[in-house]
Short mmCIF file of C-alpha atoms in Angstrom, two decimals:
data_model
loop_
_atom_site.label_atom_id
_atom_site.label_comp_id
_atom_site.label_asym_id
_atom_site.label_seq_id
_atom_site.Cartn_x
_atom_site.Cartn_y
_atom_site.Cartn_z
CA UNK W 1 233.47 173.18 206.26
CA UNK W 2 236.42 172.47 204.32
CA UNK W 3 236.71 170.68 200.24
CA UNK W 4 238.57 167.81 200.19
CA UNK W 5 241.46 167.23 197.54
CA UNK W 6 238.95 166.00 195.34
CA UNK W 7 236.47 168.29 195.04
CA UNK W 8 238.65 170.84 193.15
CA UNK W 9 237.82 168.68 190.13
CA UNK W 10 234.14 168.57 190.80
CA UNK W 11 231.19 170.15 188.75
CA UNK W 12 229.58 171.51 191.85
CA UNK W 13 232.36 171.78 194.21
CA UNK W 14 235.58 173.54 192.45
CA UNK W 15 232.90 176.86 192.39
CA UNK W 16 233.27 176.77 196.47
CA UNK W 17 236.64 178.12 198.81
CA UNK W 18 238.62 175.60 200.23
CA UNK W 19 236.69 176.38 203.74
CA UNK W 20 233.73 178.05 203.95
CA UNK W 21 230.83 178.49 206.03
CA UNK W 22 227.68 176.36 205.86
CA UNK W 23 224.33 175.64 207.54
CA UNK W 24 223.70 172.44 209.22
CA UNK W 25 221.64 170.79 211.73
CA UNK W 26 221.58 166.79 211.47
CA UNK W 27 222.04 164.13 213.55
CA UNK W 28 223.21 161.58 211.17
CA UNK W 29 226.31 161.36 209.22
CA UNK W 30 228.09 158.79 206.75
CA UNK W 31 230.79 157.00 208.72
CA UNK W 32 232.65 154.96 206.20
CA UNK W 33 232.42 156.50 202.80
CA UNK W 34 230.93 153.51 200.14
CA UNK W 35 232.79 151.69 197.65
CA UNK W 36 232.18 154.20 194.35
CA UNK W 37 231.60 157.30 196.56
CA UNK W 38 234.05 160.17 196.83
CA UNK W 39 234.34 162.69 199.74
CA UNK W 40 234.28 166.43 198.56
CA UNK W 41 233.46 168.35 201.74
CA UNK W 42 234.47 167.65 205.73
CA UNK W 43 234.15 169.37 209.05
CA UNK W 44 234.77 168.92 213.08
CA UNK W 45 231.27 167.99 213.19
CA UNK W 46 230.66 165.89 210.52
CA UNK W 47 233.83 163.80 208.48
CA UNK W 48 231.86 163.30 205.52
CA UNK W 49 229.63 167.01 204.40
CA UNK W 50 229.71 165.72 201.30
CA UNK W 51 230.06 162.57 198.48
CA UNK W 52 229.68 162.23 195.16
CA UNK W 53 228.87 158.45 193.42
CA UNK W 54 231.88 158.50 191.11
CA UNK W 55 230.63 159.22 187.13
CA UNK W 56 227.55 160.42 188.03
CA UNK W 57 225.55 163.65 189.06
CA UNK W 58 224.48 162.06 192.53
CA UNK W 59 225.54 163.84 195.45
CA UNK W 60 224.61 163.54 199.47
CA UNK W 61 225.52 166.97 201.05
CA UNK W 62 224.98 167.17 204.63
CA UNK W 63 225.11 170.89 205.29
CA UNK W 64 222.20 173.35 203.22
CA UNK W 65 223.62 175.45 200.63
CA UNK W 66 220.60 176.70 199.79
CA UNK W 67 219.54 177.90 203.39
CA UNK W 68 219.60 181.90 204.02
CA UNK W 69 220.45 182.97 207.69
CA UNK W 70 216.89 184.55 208.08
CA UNK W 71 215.58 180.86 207.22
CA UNK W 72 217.74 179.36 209.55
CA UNK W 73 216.58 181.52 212.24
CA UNK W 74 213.19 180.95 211.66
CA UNK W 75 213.27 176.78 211.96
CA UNK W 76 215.66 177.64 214.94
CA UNK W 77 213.00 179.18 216.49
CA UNK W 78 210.21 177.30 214.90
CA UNK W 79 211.84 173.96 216.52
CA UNK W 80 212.61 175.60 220.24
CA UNK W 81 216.10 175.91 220.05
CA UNK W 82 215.34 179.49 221.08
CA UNK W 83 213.49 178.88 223.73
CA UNK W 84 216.84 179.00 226.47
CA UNK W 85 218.55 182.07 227.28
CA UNK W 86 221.73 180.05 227.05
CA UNK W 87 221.37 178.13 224.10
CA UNK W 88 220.31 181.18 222.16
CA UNK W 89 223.28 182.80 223.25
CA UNK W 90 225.23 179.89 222.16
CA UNK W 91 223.48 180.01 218.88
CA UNK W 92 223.18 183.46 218.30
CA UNK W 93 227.37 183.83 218.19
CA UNK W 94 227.51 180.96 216.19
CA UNK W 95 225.26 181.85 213.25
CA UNK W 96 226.74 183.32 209.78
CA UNK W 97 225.31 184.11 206.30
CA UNK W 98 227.26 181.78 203.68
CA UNK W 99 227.14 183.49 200.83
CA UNK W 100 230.17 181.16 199.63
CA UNK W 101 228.02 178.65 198.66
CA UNK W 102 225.53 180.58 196.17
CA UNK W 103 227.60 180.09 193.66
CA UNK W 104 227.42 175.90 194.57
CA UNK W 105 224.02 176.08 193.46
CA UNK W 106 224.07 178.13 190.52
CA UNK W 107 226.93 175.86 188.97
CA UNK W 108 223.98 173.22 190.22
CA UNK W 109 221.73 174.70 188.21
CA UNK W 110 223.76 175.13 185.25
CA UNK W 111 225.20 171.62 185.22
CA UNK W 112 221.88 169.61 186.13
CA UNK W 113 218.34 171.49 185.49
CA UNK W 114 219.48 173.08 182.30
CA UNK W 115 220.48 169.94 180.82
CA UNK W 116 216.93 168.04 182.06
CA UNK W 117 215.09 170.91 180.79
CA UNK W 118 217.00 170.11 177.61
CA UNK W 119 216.99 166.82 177.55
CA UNK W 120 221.02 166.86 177.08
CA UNK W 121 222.88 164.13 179.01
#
């Protein structure tokens, strides 16, 4: 996955490399970013990872910063993509721990939870 221009000025986003490995498995994806959105992440697979609604803390992210490679491998399994000798192959090569986004959701955490548990805005 790779930040757009944009996200180096993001709360969330600046914390991550310009590419870095992430976890995903949808089928859908934004085609046409919204009026008021802003792309901050793209890949080969998907042209819009991730948006932001301009001003606000609102984000869509497409890939799951907060999945570990041993939970990955478990809903792999869990939903039969497994289950072929050649797709596991296929997955098996394919699979990486991201460790460059931990530090996505600790800004997260930081920017966000602290300040509802506070009741700052």
């Amino acid at each position: 996955i790779e930040r757009t221009a944009a996200a180096a000025n993001d709360a969330l986003f600046s914390v991550l490399p310009d590419k870095f490995y992430g976890h995903q498995g949808h089928n859908d994806s934004v085609l046409e970013m919204p009026d008021g959105f802003l792309s901050l992440a793209s890949s080969k697979r998907c042209q819009h990872q991730a948006c932001v609604v301009q001003g606000t803390p609102v984000y869509g992210i497409q890939f799951h910063p907060e999945l570990r490679l041993a939970d990955l491998k478990a809903r792999l399994a869990h939903y039969g993509y497994l289950n072929s000798p050649e797709r596991h192959e296929l997955i098996k090569d394919n699979l990486h721990e991201t460790p460059e986004t931990e530090p996505m959701i600790q800004a997260f955490l930081q920017q966000f939870v602290g300040r509802v548990a506070t009741g700052r805005s």
